[in-house]
Amino acid sequence: MKQWKTTGLFFLLFATWLTLFWVTGSRTPWQIFTPRNQDDGIVVPLGEMAGRNYDRMGFEGGEIRYVPSNGWLVGTANGELRLLSKEGGEKWSHPIGSGLIRSLSLSPDGKRVYVGEKSPDGYLYAMNTSSGDILWKFKGFDVIGGEPDIRADPQTIHISTDREGNIYAVFYRFTITDSGQRGYLSRVVSFTPSGEERWRFPKDHAMDGWVNWGEISQDGSSFAFGTANYDKSKIENLEYNKNIYVLDGRDGTLIHSTVIDTAPHFGSVTMRNGPVWSEGGNYLSTITSDGRAFLFDKEGHILWQRTLAEPKEMNGTWFFAAGRDALFVPEGVIFDTINTFSRDNWQMPSPVIHPSSNSLFFFDLSGTFRWKYSTGGEIEALDAAKGVAALAVGRNVRNHDYKAHGAEAVNLADGSRICRFHTAGPLQNIAISDDGSLMAGIEVPAVTPEGSLLGAYRLHIWKIAEQS
């Protein structure tokens, strides 16, 4: 009997090998689950993901952060958090929820990671970075609710921490109003490192506006968030219809709010990834979707503004390069733009490419322009350290240049390219090591209009070095 069991086990293993060989074409198919060294870097599979329509709005691939002395923290679209070594070796992996991981933030000492998910519960998790153990969690549903019948799940969309370790989380979701139109609900909640709630804004209700970003100054005195309310016909009827709000970081009371003048040819002012604070908390910066970059003082006064992507008119339609990210670095402030869009309909493909699209712009704090760097695809994410900017380059939905996908490292001193690495699918997120020697990015699969599948769901790790 024992011999039959042994024979059966070997038969099962052989059958499994044959199945994986047929699926992967590899004689060692188990290696699809392990890091692989390639000529230009290390590749780590991140699990299954269906290819997305190349031309659809918004790709979601997960989040990544570099943890000094520990490696890479990767939050996947499958609700899994993984800590990898600098070389891609797995230290631990934990499924933490039922949905997509939308945000990651580290405590000042790097010992804790705060994770936000999109799910029917919309949890914020506090976890031990070394072990992956969950220390505490908070249910986002309890502050903004949810509507499962229309898949309006709450999500912890952005998290930041101050130097004392306090946490500031932005929760939001969409809804359908009584008139049948799409609306948004948002709320900010602050916690102590041990998970005790410090304050909510607003105290007793959710904001009737779209907020998907918020940042605390490092001294914990001021929390700033911007709105992405895009429908001009609705904005005047919203209670929270200003563009930038600054709260007292200690108790969540409103310090001031700012209205930014609408740009010519636009009906509203929106912000997606901003505003952001300078290291000392003396300056606030943002870029609006209409392509204007701003620097404010901490009282909310505009110190300077620059138009990076002036709208262009063609046959009665205005086209523009949308602004998305602002990032302070010791040398100044960086802004980026993404693909070209029509002012009248963001969903429709544009027949032209704006000359300022998919570009990085660098200014010193006085507002003096230093350089511009352009890529072949959308700048999906941006990180910087030690005089180097790392860019995740994704889709160019206007010309379908699939060769543009990948990671690029740029010298902040002069805007020159240090190196570039190609990926088959679009690169959706990126992080850089604190010494500026490594960068890691998340690639996602995409399906072209012709039906071809590009890329896979995987992490790439590259050394940043001059290329010949």
Short mmCIF file of C-alpha atoms in Angstrom, two decimals:
data_model
loop_
_atom_site.label_atom_id
_atom_site.label_comp_id
_atom_site.label_asym_id
_atom_site.label_seq_id
_atom_site.Cartn_x
_atom_site.Cartn_y
_atom_site.Cartn_z
CA MET A 1 0.00 0.00 0.00
CA LYS A 2 2.83 2.39 0.91
CA GLN A 3 4.50 1.70 -2.46
CA TRP A 4 1.27 2.57 -4.27
CA LYS A 5 1.01 5.88 -2.36
CA THR A 6 4.61 6.75 -3.27
CA THR A 7 4.00 5.89 -6.92
CA GLY A 8 0.81 7.96 -6.92
CA LEU A 9 2.63 10.94 -5.39
CA PHE A 10 5.33 10.85 -8.04
CA PHE A 11 2.66 10.58 -10.73
CA LEU A 12 0.88 13.64 -9.31
CA LEU A 13 4.10 15.66 -9.24
CA PHE A 14 4.89 14.63 -12.81
CA ALA A 15 1.39 15.57 -13.95
CA THR A 16 1.74 18.96 -12.22
CA TRP A 17 5.08 19.53 -13.97
CA LEU A 18 3.55 18.63 -17.33
CA THR A 19 0.68 21.06 -16.76
CA LEU A 20 3.02 23.94 -15.76
CA PHE A 21 5.35 23.11 -18.66
CA TRP A 22 2.40 23.29 -21.05
CA VAL A 23 1.29 26.64 -19.56
CA THR A 24 4.70 28.31 -19.26
CA GLY A 25 6.89 26.54 -21.81
CA SER A 26 9.62 26.30 -19.16
CA ARG A 27 11.35 23.13 -18.01
CA THR A 28 11.61 24.75 -14.56
CA PRO A 29 8.15 26.35 -14.37
CA TRP A 30 8.28 26.86 -10.60
CA GLN A 31 10.69 29.71 -11.28
CA ILE A 32 7.79 31.88 -12.46
CA PHE A 33 7.12 32.50 -8.76
CA THR A 34 10.71 33.56 -7.88
CA PRO A 35 12.87 36.59 -8.71
CA ARG A 36 14.74 36.34 -11.99
CA ASN A 37 17.91 38.17 -12.92
CA GLN A 38 17.86 39.76 -16.35
CA ASP A 39 20.51 41.72 -18.21
CA ASP A 40 19.01 45.03 -17.15
CA GLY A 41 17.67 44.16 -13.68
CA ILE A 42 15.72 41.80 -11.45
CA VAL A 43 12.13 40.71 -12.12
CA VAL A 44 9.74 39.56 -9.38
CA PRO A 45 6.30 38.15 -10.38
CA LEU A 46 3.44 39.72 -8.41
CA GLY A 47 0.65 37.23 -9.16
CA GLU A 48 -2.21 37.09 -11.58
CA MET A 49 -3.69 40.16 -13.25
CA ALA A 50 -5.89 40.34 -16.31
CA GLY A 51 -4.68 42.61 -19.09
CA ARG A 52 -6.51 45.95 -19.20
CA ASN A 53 -7.75 47.80 -22.25
CA TYR A 54 -4.80 49.95 -23.34
CA ASP A 55 -6.97 53.00 -24.02
CA ARG A 56 -9.09 52.96 -20.86
CA MET A 57 -8.85 55.76 -18.31
CA GLY A 58 -6.89 54.91 -15.18
CA PHE A 59 -4.74 51.82 -14.59
CA GLU A 60 -4.25 50.52 -11.05
CA GLY A 61 -1.16 48.45 -10.31
CA GLY A 62 -0.51 48.80 -6.59
CA GLU A 63 1.89 50.77 -4.43
CA ILE A 64 5.63 50.63 -3.68
CA ARG A 65 7.90 52.27 -1.10
CA TYR A 66 11.57 51.89 -0.28
CA VAL A 67 12.31 51.04 3.35
CA PRO A 68 15.86 52.02 4.41
CA SER A 69 17.91 48.95 5.42
CA ASN A 70 14.92 46.68 4.69
CA GLY A 71 14.23 46.84 0.94
CA TRP A 72 10.99 47.29 -0.99
CA LEU A 73 7.44 47.30 0.34
CA VAL A 74 5.00 46.34 -2.39
CA GLY A 75 1.20 46.53 -2.02
CA THR A 76 -0.48 44.66 -4.84
CA ALA A 77 -3.77 44.99 -6.66
CA ASN A 78 -4.67 41.62 -5.13
CA GLY A 79 -4.66 42.89 -1.55
CA GLU A 80 -1.26 41.48 -0.67
CA LEU A 81 1.59 43.32 1.07
CA ARG A 82 5.11 42.03 0.49
CA LEU A 83 8.49 43.04 1.89
CA LEU A 84 11.33 42.27 -0.51
CA SER A 85 15.06 42.66 -0.07
CA LYS A 86 16.95 45.12 -2.25
CA GLU A 87 17.68 42.18 -4.56
CA GLY A 88 14.04 41.07 -4.71
CA GLY A 89 14.15 38.18 -2.25
CA GLU A 90 10.94 37.81 -0.25
CA LYS A 91 11.19 38.53 3.49
CA TRP A 92 7.46 38.17 4.17
CA SER A 93 4.12 38.30 2.42
CA HIS A 94 0.66 38.83 3.90
CA PRO A 95 -2.80 39.09 2.37
CA ILE A 96 -4.28 41.92 4.40
CA GLY A 97 -7.70 42.55 2.97
CA SER A 98 -10.22 41.82 0.30
CA GLY A 99 -9.42 44.57 -2.15
CA LEU A 100 -6.88 46.71 -3.96
CA ILE A 101 -4.10 48.40 -1.99
CA ARG A 102 -4.35 52.10 -2.79
CA SER A 103 -1.89 53.80 -0.42
CA LEU A 104 1.27 53.18 1.59
CA SER A 105 3.11 55.38 4.07
CA LEU A 106 5.97 54.73 6.48
CA SER A 107 6.43 55.96 10.02
CA PRO A 108 9.39 58.35 10.45
CA ASP A 109 11.59 55.55 11.87
CA GLY A 110 10.48 53.07 9.19
CA LYS A 111 9.32 50.54 11.80
CA ARG A 112 5.67 50.77 10.83
CA VAL A 113 3.86 50.86 7.51
CA TYR A 114 0.36 52.21 7.06
CA VAL A 115 -1.68 50.56 4.32
CA GLY A 116 -4.91 51.77 2.74
CA GLU A 117 -7.24 49.56 0.73
CA LYS A 118 -10.24 49.88 -1.56
CA SER A 119 -12.82 47.32 -0.47
CA PRO A 120 -16.34 47.10 0.97
CA ASP A 121 -14.73 47.94 4.34
CA GLY A 122 -12.02 50.37 3.16
CA TYR A 123 -9.61 49.55 5.97
CA LEU A 124 -6.54 51.48 7.06
CA TYR A 125 -3.97 49.04 8.51
CA ALA A 126 -0.97 49.70 10.74
CA MET A 127 1.64 46.96 10.37
CA ASN A 128 5.05 46.06 11.73
CA THR A 129 7.52 46.57 8.88
CA SER A 130 9.91 43.82 9.99
CA SER A 131 7.33 41.08 10.52
CA GLY A 132 4.21 42.15 8.63
CA ASP A 133 2.05 41.73 11.74
CA ILE A 134 -1.08 43.88 11.89
CA LEU A 135 -0.89 46.22 14.89
CA TRP A 136 -4.29 47.90 14.49
CA LYS A 137 -6.83 48.74 11.83
CA PHE A 138 -9.56 51.29 11.20
CA LYS A 139 -12.67 50.75 9.07
CA GLY A 140 -13.14 53.48 6.47
CA PHE A 141 -16.76 52.46 5.98
CA ASP A 142 -17.47 53.91 9.42
CA VAL A 143 -16.62 57.47 8.30
CA ILE A 144 -17.88 57.63 4.69
CA GLY A 145 -20.10 54.56 4.33
CA GLY A 146 -20.42 52.49 1.17
CA GLU A 147 -22.95 51.44 -1.46
CA PRO A 148 -22.23 47.85 -2.52
CA ASP A 149 -25.17 47.79 -4.95
CA ILE A 150 -23.33 50.29 -7.17
CA ARG A 151 -19.82 49.12 -6.14
CA ALA A 152 -19.15 52.44 -4.41
CA ASP A 153 -16.54 51.03 -2.04
CA PRO A 154 -14.76 53.26 0.49
CA GLN A 155 -11.02 53.58 0.08
CA THR A 156 -8.13 54.90 2.10
CA ILE A 157 -6.78 56.87 -0.83
CA HIS A 158 -3.82 58.70 0.76
CA ILE A 159 -1.83 58.53 4.00
CA SER A 160 0.89 60.76 5.44
CA THR A 161 2.74 60.96 8.76
CA ASP A 162 4.44 63.74 10.71
CA ARG A 163 7.78 63.56 12.51
CA GLU A 164 6.04 62.55 15.77
CA GLY A 165 4.52 59.53 14.04
CA ASN A 166 0.91 60.75 13.91
CA ILE A 167 -1.08 59.49 10.93
CA TYR A 168 -3.36 61.46 8.59
CA ALA A 169 -5.60 59.45 6.26
CA VAL A 170 -7.91 60.57 3.46
CA PHE A 171 -10.98 58.39 2.85
CA TYR A 172 -13.21 58.79 -0.18
CA ARG A 173 -15.73 57.08 -2.46
CA PHE A 174 -18.17 57.97 -5.19
CA THR A 175 -21.95 58.03 -4.87
CA ILE A 176 -25.02 58.71 -6.98
CA THR A 177 -26.93 61.83 -5.99
CA ASP A 178 -30.72 62.17 -5.74
CA SER A 179 -30.70 63.67 -9.25
CA GLY A 180 -28.94 60.60 -10.62
CA GLN A 181 -25.58 62.29 -11.10
CA ARG A 182 -22.21 61.06 -9.91
CA GLY A 183 -20.92 62.70 -6.73
CA TYR A 184 -18.16 62.14 -4.18
CA LEU A 185 -17.80 61.85 -0.41
CA SER A 186 -14.52 62.45 1.42
CA ARG A 187 -13.20 62.71 4.96
CA VAL A 188 -9.86 63.16 6.77
CA VAL A 189 -9.06 61.31 10.00
CA SER A 190 -5.92 61.63 12.15
CA PHE A 191 -4.58 58.94 14.50
CA THR A 192 -1.85 58.53 17.09
CA PRO A 193 0.82 55.90 16.37
CA SER A 194 -1.07 53.48 18.62
CA GLY A 195 -4.28 53.89 16.61
CA GLU A 196 -6.26 56.26 18.85
CA GLU A 197 -8.34 58.72 16.87
CA ARG A 198 -7.22 62.34 17.28
CA TRP A 199 -9.74 64.17 15.08
CA ARG A 200 -11.97 64.05 12.02
CA PHE A 201 -12.64 66.64 9.39
CA PRO A 202 -15.45 67.36 9.11
CA LYS A 203 -16.45 66.28 12.61
CA ASP A 204 -19.98 65.02 12.01
CA HIS A 205 -20.43 64.52 8.26
CA ALA A 206 -18.56 63.72 5.06
CA MET A 207 -17.44 66.38 2.60
CA ASP A 208 -19.47 66.56 -0.61
CA GLY A 209 -16.31 66.88 -2.71
CA TRP A 210 -13.70 64.73 -4.39
CA VAL A 211 -10.51 64.61 -2.29
CA ASN A 212 -7.86 62.00 -3.08
CA TRP A 213 -4.76 63.59 -1.61
CA GLY A 214 -3.70 65.19 1.64
CA GLU A 215 -0.34 65.92 3.25
CA ILE A 216 0.84 66.96 6.69
CA SER A 217 3.77 69.31 7.25
CA GLN A 218 6.61 67.49 8.98
CA ASP A 219 6.19 69.49 12.19
CA GLY A 220 2.56 68.40 12.35
CA SER A 221 1.18 71.92 12.40
CA SER A 222 -0.67 72.04 9.07
CA PHE A 223 -2.54 69.47 6.98
CA ALA A 224 -3.34 70.47 3.39
CA PHE A 225 -5.62 68.85 0.85
CA GLY A 226 -6.89 69.78 -2.59
CA THR A 227 -10.13 69.02 -4.40
CA ALA A 228 -10.77 67.45 -7.79
CA ASN A 229 -14.31 68.75 -8.31
CA TYR A 230 -14.48 68.88 -12.09
CA ASP A 231 -18.12 69.60 -13.00
CA LYS A 232 -18.62 73.36 -13.16
CA SER A 233 -22.42 73.03 -13.04
CA LYS A 234 -22.22 71.26 -9.65
CA ILE A 235 -19.36 73.06 -7.91
CA GLU A 236 -21.24 76.19 -6.88
CA ASN A 237 -23.82 74.03 -5.10
CA LEU A 238 -21.22 72.07 -3.09
CA GLU A 239 -20.47 72.97 0.50
CA TYR A 240 -16.79 72.11 0.02
CA ASN A 241 -16.13 73.93 -3.24
CA LYS A 242 -12.77 75.60 -2.54
CA ASN A 243 -9.58 74.31 -4.19
CA ILE A 244 -7.16 74.03 -1.25
CA TYR A 245 -7.94 73.58 2.44
CA VAL A 246 -5.38 73.85 5.26
CA LEU A 247 -6.27 72.38 8.67
CA ASP A 248 -4.57 72.65 12.03
CA GLY A 249 -2.74 69.34 12.30
CA ARG A 250 -3.26 69.21 16.05
CA ASP A 251 -7.06 69.34 16.19
CA GLY A 252 -8.35 69.34 12.60
CA THR A 253 -9.87 72.82 12.67
CA LEU A 254 -9.85 74.84 9.47
CA ILE A 255 -7.06 77.44 9.25
CA HIS A 256 -7.78 78.77 5.77
CA SER A 257 -9.02 77.79 2.32
CA THR A 258 -7.98 79.01 -1.11
CA VAL A 259 -9.82 79.53 -4.38
CA ILE A 260 -7.60 79.44 -7.47
CA ASP A 261 -8.77 81.47 -10.46
CA THR A 262 -10.04 79.34 -13.32
CA ALA A 263 -7.67 79.16 -16.29
CA PRO A 264 -8.81 80.46 -19.69
CA HIS A 265 -10.85 77.91 -21.66
CA PHE A 266 -11.59 75.84 -18.53
CA GLY A 267 -14.68 75.69 -16.38
CA SER A 268 -13.11 74.51 -13.12
CA VAL A 269 -9.85 73.97 -11.21
CA THR A 270 -8.95 70.42 -10.17
CA MET A 271 -6.00 68.77 -8.45
CA ARG A 272 -5.21 65.06 -8.32
CA ASN A 273 -1.86 64.54 -6.55
CA GLY A 274 -1.35 67.62 -4.43
CA PRO A 275 -0.75 69.94 -2.72
CA VAL A 276 2.57 69.05 -1.06
CA TRP A 277 4.62 70.70 1.71
CA SER A 278 8.28 71.64 1.55
CA GLU A 279 10.49 69.95 4.15
CA GLY A 280 10.41 72.89 6.54
CA GLY A 281 6.70 73.54 6.05
CA ASN A 282 7.22 77.08 4.77
CA TYR A 283 5.96 76.42 1.25
CA LEU A 284 3.05 74.59 -0.35
CA SER A 285 3.08 73.58 -4.00
CA THR A 286 0.69 72.01 -6.47
CA ILE A 287 -0.04 71.63 -10.16
CA THR A 288 -3.59 71.86 -11.47
CA SER A 289 -5.03 69.61 -14.15
CA ASP A 290 -5.11 72.55 -16.56
CA GLY A 291 -1.29 72.62 -16.55
CA ARG A 292 -0.49 75.47 -14.13
CA ALA A 293 2.16 75.13 -11.41
CA PHE A 294 1.91 77.08 -8.13
CA LEU A 295 4.03 77.90 -5.09
CA PHE A 296 2.26 79.23 -1.97
CA ASP A 297 3.52 80.43 1.37
CA LYS A 298 2.17 78.65 4.45
CA GLU A 299 -0.57 81.26 4.85
CA GLY A 300 -1.94 80.34 1.41
CA HIS A 301 -0.70 83.36 -0.57
CA ILE A 302 0.49 82.67 -4.11
CA LEU A 303 4.21 83.43 -4.43
CA TRP A 304 4.34 82.51 -8.10
CA GLN A 305 2.53 80.53 -10.75
CA ARG A 306 3.72 79.20 -14.11
CA THR A 307 1.76 77.89 -17.08
CA LEU A 308 3.49 74.68 -18.14
CA ALA A 309 1.00 73.50 -20.76
CA GLU A 310 -0.94 76.28 -22.42
CA PRO A 311 -4.09 74.93 -24.13
CA LYS A 312 -3.94 74.68 -27.93
CA GLU A 313 -6.96 75.21 -30.17
CA MET A 314 -7.68 73.00 -33.20
CA ASN A 315 -10.89 73.17 -35.24
CA GLY A 316 -12.76 74.75 -32.37
CA THR A 317 -11.59 72.27 -29.72
CA TRP A 318 -9.05 73.02 -27.00
CA PHE A 319 -6.39 70.43 -26.21
CA PHE A 320 -4.09 70.43 -23.19
CA ALA A 321 -1.50 68.38 -21.32
CA ALA A 322 -2.90 67.55 -17.90
CA GLY A 323 -0.81 68.39 -14.82
CA ARG A 324 -0.61 65.83 -12.03
CA ASP A 325 2.37 65.71 -9.61
CA ALA A 326 4.37 68.24 -7.62
CA LEU A 327 7.40 67.19 -5.58
CA PHE A 328 9.80 69.22 -3.44
CA VAL A 329 13.47 68.25 -3.60
CA PRO A 330 16.45 70.00 -1.95
CA GLU A 331 17.25 71.64 -5.27
CA GLY A 332 13.76 73.12 -5.84
CA VAL A 333 10.39 71.78 -6.96
CA ILE A 334 9.44 69.35 -9.75
CA PHE A 335 6.16 69.22 -11.67
CA ASP A 336 4.96 66.74 -14.26
CA THR A 337 2.35 66.56 -16.99
CA ILE A 338 0.69 63.50 -18.49
CA ASN A 339 -1.12 62.72 -21.76
CA THR A 340 -2.95 65.11 -24.07
CA PHE A 341 -6.69 65.53 -23.52
CA SER A 342 -9.59 67.42 -25.00
CA ARG A 343 -11.09 70.00 -22.68
CA ASP A 344 -14.57 68.98 -23.84
CA ASN A 345 -14.23 65.22 -23.30
CA TRP A 346 -11.43 63.56 -21.34
CA GLN A 347 -12.59 60.11 -22.42
CA MET A 348 -12.16 60.63 -26.16
CA PRO A 349 -8.76 59.99 -27.80
CA SER A 350 -6.96 63.15 -28.84
CA PRO A 351 -5.82 63.42 -32.48
CA VAL A 352 -2.79 65.50 -31.44
CA ILE A 353 0.03 65.38 -28.89
CA HIS A 354 0.55 68.55 -26.88
CA PRO A 355 4.21 69.70 -26.93
CA SER A 356 4.25 69.90 -23.12
CA SER A 357 2.67 66.50 -22.48
CA ASN A 358 4.42 63.65 -20.61
CA SER A 359 7.11 65.99 -19.33
CA LEU A 360 9.01 66.88 -16.17
CA PHE A 361 9.63 70.54 -15.29
CA PHE A 362 12.09 71.82 -12.72
CA PHE A 363 12.02 75.24 -10.99
CA ASP A 364 14.03 76.69 -8.13
CA LEU A 365 12.07 78.17 -5.24
CA SER A 366 12.26 81.66 -6.71
CA GLY A 367 10.25 80.42 -9.69
CA THR A 368 13.13 80.38 -12.15
CA PHE A 369 12.71 77.67 -14.78
CA ARG A 370 15.75 75.39 -15.02
CA TRP A 371 14.93 72.57 -17.41
CA LYS A 372 12.32 70.35 -19.04
CA TYR A 373 12.57 66.59 -19.66
CA SER A 374 10.11 64.74 -21.90
CA THR A 375 9.25 61.05 -22.14
CA GLY A 376 7.48 58.96 -24.77
CA GLY A 377 4.61 57.96 -22.50
CA GLU A 378 2.62 59.12 -19.50
CA ILE A 379 4.58 59.81 -16.31
CA GLU A 380 2.57 57.54 -14.02
CA ALA A 381 4.63 58.09 -10.88
CA LEU A 382 7.58 60.13 -9.63
CA ASP A 383 10.12 59.71 -6.83
CA ALA A 384 13.46 61.37 -6.04
CA ALA A 385 16.56 60.99 -3.86
CA LYS A 386 20.16 62.23 -3.86
CA GLY A 387 19.79 64.43 -6.92
CA VAL A 388 18.04 61.78 -9.03
CA ALA A 389 14.41 61.65 -10.16
CA ALA A 390 12.93 58.24 -10.99
CA LEU A 391 10.01 58.13 -13.45
CA ALA A 392 7.51 55.37 -14.15
CA VAL A 393 6.56 55.71 -17.82
CA GLY A 394 3.30 54.12 -18.91
CA ARG A 395 0.95 54.42 -21.83
CA ASN A 396 0.85 57.03 -24.54
CA VAL A 397 -2.79 56.61 -25.53
CA ARG A 398 -2.39 59.10 -28.39
CA ASN A 399 0.24 57.33 -30.51
CA HIS A 400 0.45 53.86 -28.86
CA ASP A 401 4.23 53.97 -28.61
CA TYR A 402 4.73 50.67 -26.79
CA LYS A 403 8.50 51.15 -26.76
CA ALA A 404 8.05 54.09 -24.38
CA HIS A 405 7.07 51.89 -21.41
CA GLY A 406 9.64 51.59 -18.63
CA ALA A 407 11.67 53.44 -16.03
CA GLU A 408 13.84 56.51 -16.51
CA ALA A 409 16.30 58.16 -14.12
CA VAL A 410 16.96 61.89 -14.56
CA ASN A 411 19.76 64.06 -13.16
CA LEU A 412 18.13 66.88 -11.21
CA ALA A 413 21.13 69.14 -11.73
CA ASP A 414 20.58 69.58 -15.46
CA GLY A 415 17.64 67.40 -16.56
CA SER A 416 19.81 64.92 -18.42
CA ARG A 417 18.90 61.25 -18.64
CA ILE A 418 21.04 58.94 -16.51
CA CYS A 419 19.51 55.65 -17.67
CA ARG A 420 16.39 54.10 -19.11
CA PHE A 421 14.96 50.57 -18.90
CA HIS A 422 12.20 49.22 -21.13
CA THR A 423 9.28 47.10 -19.93
CA ALA A 424 6.85 45.23 -22.18
CA GLY A 425 3.78 46.53 -20.35
CA PRO A 426 3.19 50.02 -18.94
CA LEU A 427 5.06 50.90 -15.74
CA GLN A 428 2.52 52.18 -13.22
CA ASN A 429 4.48 53.00 -10.07
CA ILE A 430 8.06 53.55 -8.95
CA ALA A 431 10.25 54.10 -5.88
CA ILE A 432 13.91 55.01 -5.47
CA SER A 433 16.34 53.93 -2.74
CA ASP A 434 17.38 56.61 -0.26
CA ASP A 435 20.95 56.66 -1.63
CA GLY A 436 19.73 57.05 -5.24
CA SER A 437 21.43 53.86 -6.43
CA LEU A 438 18.36 51.66 -7.11
CA MET A 439 14.84 52.07 -8.40
CA ALA A 440 11.98 49.60 -8.53
CA GLY A 441 8.79 49.78 -10.57
CA ILE A 442 5.52 47.91 -11.00
CA GLU A 443 4.61 46.75 -14.52
CA VAL A 444 1.04 45.80 -15.45
CA PRO A 445 -0.32 43.87 -18.46
CA ALA A 446 -2.28 45.71 -21.13
CA VAL A 447 -4.27 44.64 -24.18
CA THR A 448 -3.73 46.65 -27.37
CA PRO A 449 -6.57 47.64 -29.72
CA GLU A 450 -5.31 44.83 -31.98
CA GLY A 451 -5.83 42.29 -29.20
CA SER A 452 -2.17 41.69 -28.31
CA LEU A 453 -1.20 41.24 -24.66
CA LEU A 454 1.72 43.38 -23.52
CA GLY A 455 3.67 42.63 -20.36
CA ALA A 456 2.73 40.98 -17.07
CA TYR A 457 2.10 41.90 -13.45
CA ARG A 458 5.60 42.08 -11.98
CA LEU A 459 8.13 44.17 -10.11
CA HIS A 460 11.40 45.30 -11.69
CA ILE A 461 14.50 46.35 -9.75
CA TRP A 462 17.25 48.28 -11.56
CA LYS A 463 20.61 49.79 -10.70
CA ILE A 464 20.83 53.48 -11.50
CA ALA A 465 24.01 54.07 -13.46
CA GLU A 466 25.11 55.95 -16.54
CA GLN A 467 24.40 54.07 -19.75
CA SER A 468 26.65 54.21 -22.78
#
